[in-house]
């Protein structure tokens, strides 16, 4: 059975060019990049080249790039560094729709006695900028706002938010894990962003490699303390193969940015338009005009997202749902809840996230196969009244 993979915000396939570049570093080129001998030194030089390629993707200087183990580590390192370099300040500002990498950290910090403000979003997932501005106080050490939402693809105005923070002497971090490689990012232009996170496995590099951009002049306190690696900012022998692979992935992403924003975007737009036209009571979650080019999150009223996923899985279609089976109860995601998506819609939400490896045939297949799946599930739903096509009871 063919796999039709539209779950690229969860993870991406490793690009063949990336894999090819990495293989020698699992084999003959196993030297330690920090070694004094030239056998290790050649690996160190390759890491240096990768650093330049990563920097080029986001318009940074190579010296501002720090390799980590994942996006989650980068997010943690940024916020915790901001707190430990400004011990007098005890307040963190973030949003209600952050990835658990920041949301979980915020909860941990609030349990440790820090004050954490989560800025709300509206029904379209757009940040409440008035609330944001009012939440910035002299006690605020750091703001951490995601550039692009992993569930809806909605973009936050991070440059504007960073400028507002900078005017008040507040450090600004952005989780750009989903934005990296999909939309242009330029840290060289007059940007007030101090720190930015990326993750390799969202842009066709392997899992287990991340990046933290730290703007020159930003005080930084390491999360992983140990060796001298990464100029003392992140201890631990480098994940050479993955770093080298990530360099190639960033080079490819830069070259494919145009395709991502034209061909991939038009496949996403067609998928969305055709599903909305063929399936009654379906609706996009998130501001349609202000989103990543590859992501759509669609709610199908009165159907269980997990059931849709299971039936699509039988056909080889991979996507994600906006509800997760946690502790026996199907809870809609915190993102859709923060947006105020009604229960019967949030439960039936599916995220499709495309990549340059998708084709028009993938879209055709889903457009053909999904409507009968929804119809079948609705015919079994106690909440669906077919003759009027509405939800009879709104539970919860
Ligand atoms: N931030 C966002 C917005 C994400 O989507 C993810 C992964 O899904 C992460 C952070 C965490 O990245 P990683 O899986 O590399 O830890």
mmCIF file of C-alpha atoms and ligand atoms in Angstrom:
data_model
loop_
_atom_site.group_PDB
_atom_site.id
_atom_site.type_symbol
_atom_site.label_atom_id
_atom_site.label_comp_id
_atom_site.label_asym_id
_atom_site.label_seq_id
_atom_site.Cartn_x
_atom_site.Cartn_y
_atom_site.Cartn_z
ATOM 1 C CA UNK A 1 0.000 0.000 0.000
ATOM 2 C CA UNK A 2 1.296 3.465 -0.903
ATOM 3 C CA UNK A 3 1.860 5.884 1.973
ATOM 4 C CA UNK A 4 0.333 9.288 1.414
ATOM 5 C CA UNK A 5 2.153 11.410 3.914
ATOM 6 C CA UNK A 6 0.522 14.686 4.894
ATOM 7 C CA UNK A 7 1.873 14.905 8.423
ATOM 8 C CA UNK A 8 4.951 17.011 7.810
ATOM 9 C CA UNK A 9 4.380 19.240 10.843
ATOM 10 C CA UNK A 10 4.841 16.098 12.969
ATOM 11 C CA UNK A 11 8.030 15.122 11.195
ATOM 12 C CA UNK A 12 9.466 15.062 7.691
ATOM 13 C CA UNK A 13 11.246 12.475 5.630
ATOM 14 C CA UNK A 14 15.019 12.860 5.598
ATOM 15 C CA UNK A 15 15.899 14.230 2.156
ATOM 16 C CA UNK A 16 17.989 11.733 0.136
ATOM 17 C CA UNK A 17 20.703 14.405 -0.298
ATOM 18 C CA UNK A 18 20.822 14.830 3.497
ATOM 19 C CA UNK A 19 21.118 11.104 4.120
ATOM 20 C CA UNK A 20 23.886 10.787 1.563
ATOM 21 C CA UNK A 21 25.859 13.613 3.186
ATOM 22 C CA UNK A 22 25.522 12.008 6.628
ATOM 23 C CA UNK A 23 26.485 8.406 5.892
ATOM 24 C CA UNK A 24 30.296 8.847 5.849
ATOM 25 C CA UNK A 25 30.142 10.234 9.407
ATOM 26 C CA UNK A 26 28.632 6.981 10.688
ATOM 27 C CA UNK A 27 31.429 5.089 8.938
ATOM 28 C CA UNK A 28 34.994 6.003 8.151
ATOM 29 C CA UNK A 29 34.795 9.641 9.265
ATOM 30 C CA UNK A 30 34.148 8.953 12.938
ATOM 31 C CA UNK A 31 36.735 11.353 14.384
ATOM 32 C CA UNK A 32 35.896 13.651 17.266
ATOM 33 C CA UNK A 33 35.515 17.169 15.843
ATOM 34 C CA UNK A 34 37.379 18.585 18.861
ATOM 35 C CA UNK A 35 40.452 16.355 18.464
ATOM 36 C CA UNK A 36 43.816 17.977 17.752
ATOM 37 C CA UNK A 37 44.591 15.515 14.930
ATOM 38 C CA UNK A 38 43.549 16.176 11.374
ATOM 39 C CA UNK A 39 41.367 13.019 11.306
ATOM 40 C CA UNK A 40 39.014 14.671 13.810
ATOM 41 C CA UNK A 41 39.708 18.159 12.486
ATOM 42 C CA UNK A 42 38.202 17.340 9.099
ATOM 43 C CA UNK A 43 34.883 16.620 10.870
ATOM 44 C CA UNK A 44 35.209 19.890 12.787
ATOM 45 C CA UNK A 45 35.639 21.741 9.506
ATOM 46 C CA UNK A 46 32.486 20.089 8.088
ATOM 47 C CA UNK A 47 30.558 21.184 11.188
ATOM 48 C CA UNK A 48 31.815 24.711 10.537
ATOM 49 C CA UNK A 49 30.467 24.530 6.981
ATOM 50 C CA UNK A 50 27.118 23.249 8.273
ATOM 51 C CA UNK A 51 26.970 26.164 10.717
ATOM 52 C CA UNK A 52 27.390 28.564 7.799
ATOM 53 C CA UNK A 53 24.560 26.869 5.873
ATOM 54 C CA UNK A 54 22.188 26.959 8.850
ATOM 55 C CA UNK A 55 23.061 30.622 9.433
ATOM 56 C CA UNK A 56 22.313 31.389 5.769
ATOM 57 C CA UNK A 57 18.773 29.983 6.076
ATOM 58 C CA UNK A 58 17.869 32.559 8.731
ATOM 59 C CA UNK A 59 20.191 35.402 7.762
ATOM 60 C CA UNK A 60 22.391 34.988 10.837
ATOM 61 C CA UNK A 61 26.144 34.989 11.445
ATOM 62 C CA UNK A 62 27.578 31.466 11.879
ATOM 63 C CA UNK A 63 28.821 32.507 15.329
ATOM 64 C CA UNK A 64 25.204 33.044 16.404
ATOM 65 C CA UNK A 65 24.255 29.394 15.701
ATOM 66 C CA UNK A 66 24.325 26.879 18.526
ATOM 67 C CA UNK A 67 23.587 23.200 17.883
ATOM 68 C CA UNK A 68 21.320 21.418 20.379
ATOM 69 C CA UNK A 69 19.578 18.027 20.514
ATOM 70 C CA UNK A 70 16.089 19.195 19.411
ATOM 71 C CA UNK A 71 13.626 22.062 19.245
ATOM 72 C CA UNK A 72 12.478 21.370 22.794
ATOM 73 C CA UNK A 73 16.013 21.756 24.137
ATOM 74 C CA UNK A 74 16.461 24.995 22.176
ATOM 75 C CA UNK A 75 13.222 26.414 23.615
ATOM 76 C CA UNK A 76 14.186 25.409 27.162
ATOM 77 C CA UNK A 77 17.729 26.733 26.776
ATOM 78 C CA UNK A 78 16.493 30.128 25.539
ATOM 79 C CA UNK A 79 13.936 30.786 28.273
ATOM 80 C CA UNK A 80 16.055 29.376 31.109
ATOM 81 C CA UNK A 81 19.080 31.387 29.955
ATOM 82 C CA UNK A 82 16.997 34.577 29.962
ATOM 83 C CA UNK A 83 15.908 33.845 33.528
ATOM 84 C CA UNK A 84 19.314 32.913 34.862
ATOM 85 C CA UNK A 85 21.039 35.954 33.350
ATOM 86 C CA UNK A 86 18.428 38.291 34.900
ATOM 87 C CA UNK A 87 17.875 36.812 38.321
ATOM 88 C CA UNK A 88 15.913 39.798 39.630
ATOM 89 C CA UNK A 89 13.163 39.315 37.043
ATOM 90 C CA UNK A 90 10.515 36.660 37.710
ATOM 91 C CA UNK A 91 7.980 37.039 34.899
ATOM 92 C CA UNK A 92 7.665 35.205 31.573
ATOM 93 C CA UNK A 93 5.218 36.069 28.778
ATOM 94 C CA UNK A 94 4.114 33.448 26.284
ATOM 95 C CA UNK A 95 0.850 32.488 24.524
ATOM 96 C CA UNK A 96 -1.982 30.053 25.126
ATOM 97 C CA UNK A 97 -1.256 28.132 21.945
ATOM 98 C CA UNK A 98 2.453 27.341 22.309
ATOM 99 C CA UNK A 99 3.854 23.878 21.668
ATOM 100 C CA UNK A 100 4.302 21.780 24.850
ATOM 101 C CA UNK A 101 8.044 22.568 24.618
ATOM 102 C CA UNK A 102 7.182 26.073 25.897
ATOM 103 C CA UNK A 103 3.792 25.426 27.503
ATOM 104 C CA UNK A 104 5.182 22.634 29.682
ATOM 105 C CA UNK A 105 8.177 24.755 30.627
ATOM 106 C CA UNK A 106 5.822 27.597 31.583
ATOM 107 C CA UNK A 107 3.887 25.275 33.872
ATOM 108 C CA UNK A 108 7.142 24.053 35.435
ATOM 109 C CA UNK A 109 8.288 27.652 35.995
ATOM 110 C CA UNK A 110 4.989 28.673 37.562
ATOM 111 C CA UNK A 111 5.320 25.747 39.978
ATOM 112 C CA UNK A 112 8.789 27.104 40.844
ATOM 113 C CA UNK A 113 7.305 30.490 41.756
ATOM 114 C CA UNK A 114 7.746 32.424 38.515
ATOM 115 C CA UNK A 115 4.817 34.407 37.143
ATOM 116 C CA UNK A 116 3.830 33.187 33.685
ATOM 117 C CA UNK A 117 1.367 35.075 31.477
ATOM 118 C CA UNK A 118 -0.213 33.273 28.533
ATOM 119 C CA UNK A 119 -1.524 35.773 25.976
ATOM 120 C CA UNK A 120 -4.887 34.699 24.479
ATOM 121 C CA UNK A 121 -5.769 34.343 20.801
ATOM 122 C CA UNK A 122 -9.047 34.985 18.990
ATOM 123 C CA UNK A 123 -11.262 32.521 17.061
ATOM 124 C CA UNK A 124 -8.822 32.705 14.121
ATOM 125 C CA UNK A 125 -5.802 31.960 16.297
ATOM 126 C CA UNK A 126 -4.561 35.561 16.047
ATOM 127 C CA UNK A 127 -2.657 36.935 19.032
ATOM 128 C CA UNK A 128 -4.353 39.587 21.190
ATOM 129 C CA UNK A 129 -1.760 42.356 20.797
ATOM 130 C CA UNK A 130 -3.421 44.707 23.316
ATOM 131 C CA UNK A 131 -3.330 42.003 25.967
ATOM 132 C CA UNK A 132 0.268 41.275 24.968
ATOM 133 C CA UNK A 133 1.367 44.888 25.324
ATOM 134 C CA UNK A 134 -0.304 45.216 28.724
ATOM 135 C CA UNK A 135 1.372 42.021 29.953
ATOM 136 C CA UNK A 136 4.900 43.447 29.482
ATOM 137 C CA UNK A 137 6.126 44.739 32.852
ATOM 138 C CA UNK A 138 9.441 45.861 34.373
ATOM 139 C CA UNK A 139 9.592 42.384 35.988
ATOM 140 C CA UNK A 140 9.336 40.557 32.609
ATOM 141 C CA UNK A 141 12.570 38.719 31.845
ATOM 142 C CA UNK A 142 11.609 37.141 28.541
ATOM 143 C CA UNK A 143 8.850 36.777 25.971
ATOM 144 C CA UNK A 144 8.586 33.491 24.100
ATOM 145 C CA UNK A 145 6.116 33.463 21.204
ATOM 146 C CA UNK A 146 5.956 30.917 18.423
ATOM 147 C CA UNK A 147 6.462 32.150 14.871
ATOM 148 C CA UNK A 148 4.064 29.603 13.350
ATOM 149 C CA UNK A 149 1.558 27.394 15.112
ATOM 150 C CA UNK A 150 2.169 23.674 14.613
ATOM 151 C CA UNK A 151 -1.557 22.780 14.588
ATOM 152 C CA UNK A 152 -3.097 25.565 12.496
ATOM 153 C CA UNK A 153 -0.074 27.098 10.758
ATOM 154 C CA UNK A 154 -1.197 30.570 11.930
ATOM 155 C CA UNK A 155 1.677 33.076 12.005
ATOM 156 C CA UNK A 156 2.250 35.451 14.910
ATOM 157 C CA UNK A 157 3.614 38.987 14.227
ATOM 158 C CA UNK A 158 6.841 38.110 16.032
ATOM 159 C CA UNK A 159 8.906 40.995 14.613
ATOM 160 C CA UNK A 160 6.364 43.538 15.890
ATOM 161 C CA UNK A 161 6.037 41.755 19.239
ATOM 162 C CA UNK A 162 9.850 41.594 19.559
ATOM 163 C CA UNK A 163 10.154 45.333 18.900
ATOM 164 C CA UNK A 164 7.610 46.050 21.641
ATOM 165 C CA UNK A 165 9.593 43.861 24.042
ATOM 166 C CA UNK A 166 12.928 45.439 23.072
ATOM 167 C CA UNK A 167 11.632 48.965 23.735
ATOM 168 C CA UNK A 168 11.017 47.816 27.308
ATOM 169 C CA UNK A 169 14.395 46.080 27.691
ATOM 170 C CA UNK A 170 12.835 42.592 27.545
ATOM 171 C CA UNK A 171 14.511 39.655 25.773
ATOM 172 C CA UNK A 172 12.473 38.047 22.998
ATOM 173 C CA UNK A 173 12.644 34.391 21.971
ATOM 174 C CA UNK A 174 10.680 32.831 19.146
ATOM 175 C CA UNK A 175 9.978 29.151 18.602
ATOM 176 C CA UNK A 176 10.423 29.046 14.824
ATOM 177 C CA UNK A 177 10.437 25.241 14.668
ATOM 178 C CA UNK A 178 7.508 25.188 12.223
ATOM 179 C CA UNK A 179 8.430 28.377 10.382
ATOM 180 C CA UNK A 180 12.033 27.424 9.613
ATOM 181 C CA UNK A 181 12.462 26.464 5.960
ATOM 182 C CA UNK A 182 8.813 27.238 5.112
ATOM 183 C CA UNK A 183 8.791 31.035 5.156
ATOM 184 C CA UNK A 184 11.654 33.554 4.804
ATOM 185 C CA UNK A 185 13.434 34.425 8.058
ATOM 186 C CA UNK A 186 16.086 37.111 8.177
ATOM 187 C CA UNK A 187 17.833 37.849 11.440
ATOM 188 C CA UNK A 188 20.287 40.247 9.781
ATOM 189 C CA UNK A 189 17.674 42.839 8.964
ATOM 190 C CA UNK A 190 16.952 45.112 11.899
ATOM 191 C CA UNK A 191 15.211 42.531 14.011
ATOM 192 C CA UNK A 192 14.563 42.738 17.739
ATOM 193 C CA UNK A 193 14.488 38.946 18.128
ATOM 194 C CA UNK A 194 17.249 37.845 20.522
ATOM 195 C CA UNK A 195 16.860 34.065 20.302
ATOM 196 C CA UNK A 196 15.183 31.655 17.854
ATOM 197 C CA UNK A 197 14.680 27.864 17.860
ATOM 198 C CA UNK A 198 14.738 25.440 14.936
ATOM 199 C CA UNK A 199 14.443 21.669 14.732
ATOM 200 C CA UNK A 200 16.070 19.456 12.101
ATOM 201 C CA UNK A 201 13.290 16.912 11.715
ATOM 202 C CA UNK A 202 10.770 19.525 10.605
ATOM 203 C CA UNK A 203 12.857 20.434 7.581
ATOM 204 C CA UNK A 204 14.001 17.111 6.119
ATOM 205 C CA UNK A 205 17.000 16.583 8.424
ATOM 206 C CA UNK A 206 17.002 13.800 11.046
ATOM 207 C CA UNK A 207 15.356 13.760 14.449
ATOM 208 C CA UNK A 208 17.528 14.656 17.424
ATOM 209 C CA UNK A 209 19.192 17.795 16.090
ATOM 210 C CA UNK A 210 18.122 21.337 16.935
ATOM 211 C CA UNK A 211 19.392 24.879 16.634
ATOM 212 C CA UNK A 212 19.304 27.849 18.926
ATOM 213 C CA UNK A 213 20.127 31.180 17.326
ATOM 214 C CA UNK A 214 21.515 33.593 19.924
ATOM 215 C CA UNK A 215 21.980 37.154 18.664
ATOM 216 C CA UNK A 216 25.479 38.526 19.136
ATOM 217 C CA UNK A 217 25.629 40.496 22.371
ATOM 218 C CA UNK A 218 22.817 38.549 24.095
ATOM 219 C CA UNK A 219 23.935 37.302 27.492
ATOM 220 C CA UNK A 220 23.684 33.501 27.496
ATOM 221 C CA UNK A 221 23.847 30.931 30.247
ATOM 222 C CA UNK A 222 24.120 27.304 29.060
ATOM 223 C CA UNK A 223 21.511 24.663 29.809
ATOM 224 C CA UNK A 224 23.924 21.755 29.324
ATOM 225 C CA UNK A 225 27.031 22.457 31.322
ATOM 226 C CA UNK A 226 30.152 20.472 30.615
ATOM 227 C CA UNK A 227 32.718 20.623 27.849
ATOM 228 C CA UNK A 228 33.960 23.517 25.789
ATOM 229 C CA UNK A 229 31.836 22.574 22.742
ATOM 230 C CA UNK A 230 29.803 25.271 21.015
ATOM 231 C CA UNK A 231 32.166 27.838 22.605
ATOM 232 C CA UNK A 232 31.104 26.690 26.063
ATOM 233 C CA UNK A 233 27.419 27.388 25.365
ATOM 234 C CA UNK A 234 26.363 23.738 25.056
ATOM 235 C CA UNK A 235 28.482 20.932 26.456
ATOM 236 C CA UNK A 236 28.561 17.479 24.850
ATOM 237 C CA UNK A 237 30.364 15.971 21.874
ATOM 238 C CA UNK A 238 28.664 17.183 18.722
ATOM 239 C CA UNK A 239 26.185 15.015 16.815
ATOM 240 C CA UNK A 240 28.461 15.373 13.780
ATOM 241 C CA UNK A 241 26.454 13.389 11.226
ATOM 242 C CA UNK A 242 23.170 15.115 12.080
ATOM 243 C CA UNK A 243 24.733 18.577 12.123
ATOM 244 C CA UNK A 244 26.252 17.955 8.695
ATOM 245 C CA UNK A 245 22.896 16.612 7.460
ATOM 246 C CA UNK A 246 21.108 19.655 8.858
ATOM 247 C CA UNK A 247 23.467 21.931 6.930
ATOM 248 C CA UNK A 248 22.462 20.234 3.669
ATOM 249 C CA UNK A 249 18.771 20.356 4.667
ATOM 250 C CA UNK A 250 18.992 24.115 5.276
ATOM 251 C CA UNK A 251 20.679 24.609 1.918
ATOM 252 C CA UNK A 252 17.853 22.634 0.250
ATOM 253 C CA UNK A 253 15.179 24.540 2.199
ATOM 254 C CA UNK A 254 16.561 27.861 1.022
ATOM 255 C CA UNK A 255 16.545 26.614 -2.573
ATOM 256 C CA UNK A 256 13.009 25.203 -2.241
ATOM 257 C CA UNK A 257 11.468 28.154 -0.397
ATOM 258 C CA UNK A 258 9.892 29.413 -3.610
ATOM 259 C CA UNK A 259 8.403 25.975 -4.387
ATOM 260 C CA UNK A 260 7.098 25.710 -0.819
ATOM 261 C CA UNK A 261 5.267 29.019 -1.244
ATOM 262 C CA UNK A 262 3.901 28.286 -4.728
ATOM 263 C CA UNK A 263 3.457 24.591 -5.624
ATOM 264 C CA UNK A 264 3.046 23.313 -2.055
ATOM 265 C CA UNK A 265 0.760 26.204 -1.154
ATOM 266 C CA UNK A 266 -1.441 25.627 -4.198
ATOM 267 C CA UNK A 267 -1.752 21.900 -3.369
ATOM 268 C CA UNK A 268 -2.773 22.871 0.168
ATOM 269 C CA UNK A 269 -5.263 25.438 -1.139
ATOM 270 C CA UNK A 270 -6.813 22.927 -3.552
ATOM 271 C CA UNK A 271 -7.042 20.223 -0.886
ATOM 272 C CA UNK A 272 -8.783 22.641 1.420
ATOM 273 C CA UNK A 273 -11.150 24.090 -1.180
ATOM 274 C CA UNK A 274 -12.199 20.688 -2.519
ATOM 275 C CA UNK A 275 -12.770 19.165 0.918
ATOM 276 C CA UNK A 276 -14.824 22.167 2.052
ATOM 277 C CA UNK A 277 -16.886 21.979 -1.150
ATOM 278 C CA UNK A 278 -17.535 18.227 -0.890
ATOM 279 C CA UNK A 279 -18.078 17.834 2.840
ATOM 280 C CA UNK A 280 -20.973 19.734 4.453
ATOM 281 C CA UNK A 281 -20.378 21.326 7.852
ATOM 282 C CA UNK A 282 -16.631 21.522 7.487
ATOM 283 C CA UNK A 283 -14.601 24.587 8.425
ATOM 284 C CA UNK A 284 -10.972 25.745 8.452
ATOM 285 C CA UNK A 285 -9.437 26.475 11.839
ATOM 286 C CA UNK A 286 -7.079 29.462 11.757
ATOM 287 C CA UNK A 287 -6.841 32.723 9.817
ATOM 288 C CA UNK A 288 -6.804 31.582 6.169
ATOM 289 C CA UNK A 289 -4.644 34.436 4.899
ATOM 290 C CA UNK A 290 -1.975 34.413 7.557
ATOM 291 C CA UNK A 291 -0.732 30.847 7.646
ATOM 292 C CA UNK A 292 2.167 28.621 6.734
ATOM 293 C CA UNK A 293 1.890 27.581 3.088
ATOM 294 C CA UNK A 294 1.825 23.856 3.870
ATOM 295 C CA UNK A 295 -0.728 23.550 6.695
ATOM 296 C CA UNK A 296 -4.485 23.250 6.906
ATOM 297 C CA UNK A 297 -6.559 22.341 9.935
ATOM 298 C CA UNK A 298 -10.140 21.415 9.077
ATOM 299 C CA UNK A 299 -13.000 20.572 11.418
ATOM 300 C CA UNK A 300 -15.686 18.129 10.335
ATOM 301 C CA UNK A 301 -18.696 18.620 12.580
ATOM 302 C CA UNK A 302 -19.951 15.712 14.690
ATOM 303 C CA UNK A 303 -17.203 13.240 13.810
ATOM 304 C CA UNK A 304 -14.406 11.942 16.004
ATOM 305 C CA UNK A 305 -10.990 13.026 14.686
ATOM 306 C CA UNK A 306 -9.377 9.833 15.920
ATOM 307 C CA UNK A 307 -11.921 7.763 13.983
ATOM 308 C CA UNK A 308 -11.176 9.735 10.801
ATOM 309 C CA UNK A 309 -7.462 9.115 11.331
ATOM 310 C CA UNK A 310 -7.989 5.381 11.775
ATOM 311 C CA UNK A 311 -10.046 5.095 8.607
ATOM 312 C CA UNK A 312 -7.562 7.176 6.625
ATOM 313 C CA UNK A 313 -4.754 5.048 8.025
ATOM 314 C CA UNK A 314 -6.349 1.968 6.471
ATOM 315 C CA UNK A 315 -5.889 3.685 3.109
ATOM 316 C CA UNK A 316 -2.287 4.684 3.817
ATOM 317 C CA UNK A 317 -3.074 8.358 4.507
ATOM 318 C CA UNK A 318 -1.049 9.930 7.346
ATOM 319 C CA UNK A 319 -2.358 13.101 9.029
ATOM 320 C CA UNK A 320 -2.970 14.299 12.613
ATOM 321 C CA UNK A 321 -6.038 15.084 14.653
ATOM 322 C CA UNK A 322 -6.682 18.010 16.957
ATOM 323 C CA UNK A 323 -7.747 15.720 19.753
ATOM 324 C CA UNK A 324 -5.584 13.271 21.579
ATOM 325 C CA UNK A 325 -6.641 10.309 23.642
ATOM 326 C CA UNK A 326 -5.255 11.295 27.019
ATOM 327 C CA UNK A 327 -6.207 9.503 30.227
ATOM 328 C CA UNK A 328 -9.126 7.768 28.567
ATOM 329 C CA UNK A 329 -10.952 10.939 27.539
ATOM 330 C CA UNK A 330 -10.725 12.515 24.109
ATOM 331 C CA UNK A 331 -9.696 16.072 24.885
ATOM 332 C CA UNK A 332 -9.621 18.600 22.039
ATOM 333 C CA UNK A 333 -6.194 20.201 21.712
ATOM 334 C CA UNK A 334 -5.288 23.199 23.892
ATOM 335 C CA UNK A 335 -4.810 25.212 20.683
ATOM 336 C CA UNK A 336 -8.371 24.687 19.416
ATOM 337 C CA UNK A 337 -9.752 25.213 22.918
ATOM 338 C CA UNK A 338 -7.820 28.498 23.244
ATOM 339 C CA UNK A 339 -9.356 29.569 19.904
ATOM 340 C CA UNK A 340 -12.825 28.808 21.252
ATOM 341 C CA UNK A 341 -13.589 26.196 18.584
ATOM 342 C CA UNK A 342 -16.902 24.572 19.658
ATOM 343 C CA UNK A 343 -16.610 21.075 21.122
ATOM 344 C CA UNK A 344 -18.322 19.220 18.263
ATOM 345 C CA UNK A 345 -16.042 20.944 15.740
ATOM 346 C CA UNK A 346 -12.803 20.679 17.732
ATOM 347 C CA UNK A 347 -13.322 16.946 18.168
ATOM 348 C CA UNK A 348 -13.497 16.366 14.460
ATOM 349 C CA UNK A 349 -10.460 18.372 13.443
ATOM 350 C CA UNK A 350 -7.744 17.039 11.173
ATOM 351 C CA UNK A 351 -4.424 18.669 10.375
ATOM 352 C CA UNK A 352 -2.952 18.037 6.936
ATOM 353 C CA UNK A 353 0.612 19.293 6.525
ATOM 354 C CA UNK A 354 2.272 18.985 3.135
ATOM 355 C CA UNK A 355 5.834 19.129 1.857
ATOM 356 C CA UNK A 356 7.682 19.383 -1.437
ATOM 357 C CA UNK A 357 7.504 15.576 -1.633
ATOM 358 C CA UNK A 358 3.713 15.640 -2.049
ATOM 359 C CA UNK A 359 2.096 15.471 -5.469
ATOM 360 C CA UNK A 360 -1.218 16.432 -7.048
ATOM 361 C CA UNK A 361 -2.101 12.721 -7.019
ATOM 362 C CA UNK A 362 -1.849 12.713 -3.205
ATOM 363 C CA UNK A 363 -4.352 15.563 -3.082
ATOM 364 C CA UNK A 364 -6.661 13.842 -5.608
ATOM 365 C CA UNK A 365 -6.623 10.666 -3.527
ATOM 366 C CA UNK A 366 -7.616 12.409 -0.293
ATOM 367 C CA UNK A 367 -10.268 14.519 -2.019
ATOM 368 C CA UNK A 368 -11.774 11.278 -3.380
ATOM 369 C CA UNK A 369 -11.468 9.108 -0.269
ATOM 370 C CA UNK A 370 -12.214 11.439 2.644
ATOM 371 C CA UNK A 371 -15.817 12.522 1.881
ATOM 372 C CA UNK A 372 -17.202 8.930 2.041
ATOM 373 C CA UNK A 373 -15.277 8.357 5.293
ATOM 374 C CA UNK A 374 -16.896 11.412 6.892
ATOM 375 C CA UNK A 375 -20.306 10.384 5.568
ATOM 376 C CA UNK A 376 -19.939 6.892 6.989
ATOM 377 C CA UNK A 377 -18.816 8.146 10.411
ATOM 378 C CA UNK A 378 -21.630 10.683 10.534
ATOM 379 C CA UNK A 379 -24.144 7.978 9.723
ATOM 380 C CA UNK A 380 -22.988 6.226 12.913
ATOM 381 C CA UNK A 381 -22.942 9.390 15.062
ATOM 382 C CA UNK A 382 -25.730 9.953 17.615
ATOM 383 C CA UNK A 383 -25.141 13.712 17.250
ATOM 384 C CA UNK A 384 -25.687 13.901 13.492
ATOM 385 C CA UNK A 385 -29.114 14.482 11.974
ATOM 386 C CA UNK A 386 -28.609 13.721 8.283
ATOM 387 C CA UNK A 387 -31.768 15.309 6.851
ATOM 388 C CA UNK A 388 -30.830 18.753 8.201
ATOM 389 C CA UNK A 389 -27.112 18.090 8.309
ATOM 390 C CA UNK A 390 -26.666 19.563 11.745
ATOM 391 C CA UNK A 391 -25.517 18.481 15.121
ATOM 392 C CA UNK A 392 -28.543 17.542 17.208
ATOM 393 C CA UNK A 393 -26.864 17.796 20.609
ATOM 394 C CA UNK A 394 -23.771 19.688 21.642
ATOM 395 C CA UNK A 395 -22.222 17.689 24.453
ATOM 396 C CA UNK A 396 -19.671 19.138 26.905
HETATM 397 N N1 LIG B 1 8.009 23.748 18.783
HETATM 398 C C1 LIG B 1 7.095 23.497 17.831
HETATM 399 C C2 LIG B 1 6.237 24.607 17.310
HETATM 400 C C3 LIG B 1 6.950 22.181 17.339
HETATM 401 O O1 LIG B 1 6.031 21.938 16.406
HETATM 402 C C4 LIG B 1 7.775 21.176 17.863
HETATM 403 C C5 LIG B 1 7.603 19.778 17.415
HETATM 404 O O2 LIG B 1 6.519 19.358 17.037
HETATM 405 C C6 LIG B 1 8.727 21.507 18.843
HETATM 406 C C7 LIG B 1 8.811 22.802 19.285
HETATM 407 C C8 LIG B 1 9.627 20.481 19.438
HETATM 408 O O3 LIG B 1 10.652 20.124 18.543
HETATM 409 P P1 LIG B 1 11.439 18.751 18.782
HETATM 410 O O4 LIG B 1 10.524 17.651 18.370
HETATM 411 O O5 LIG B 1 12.644 18.868 17.897
HETATM 412 O O6 LIG B 1 11.810 18.716 20.211
#
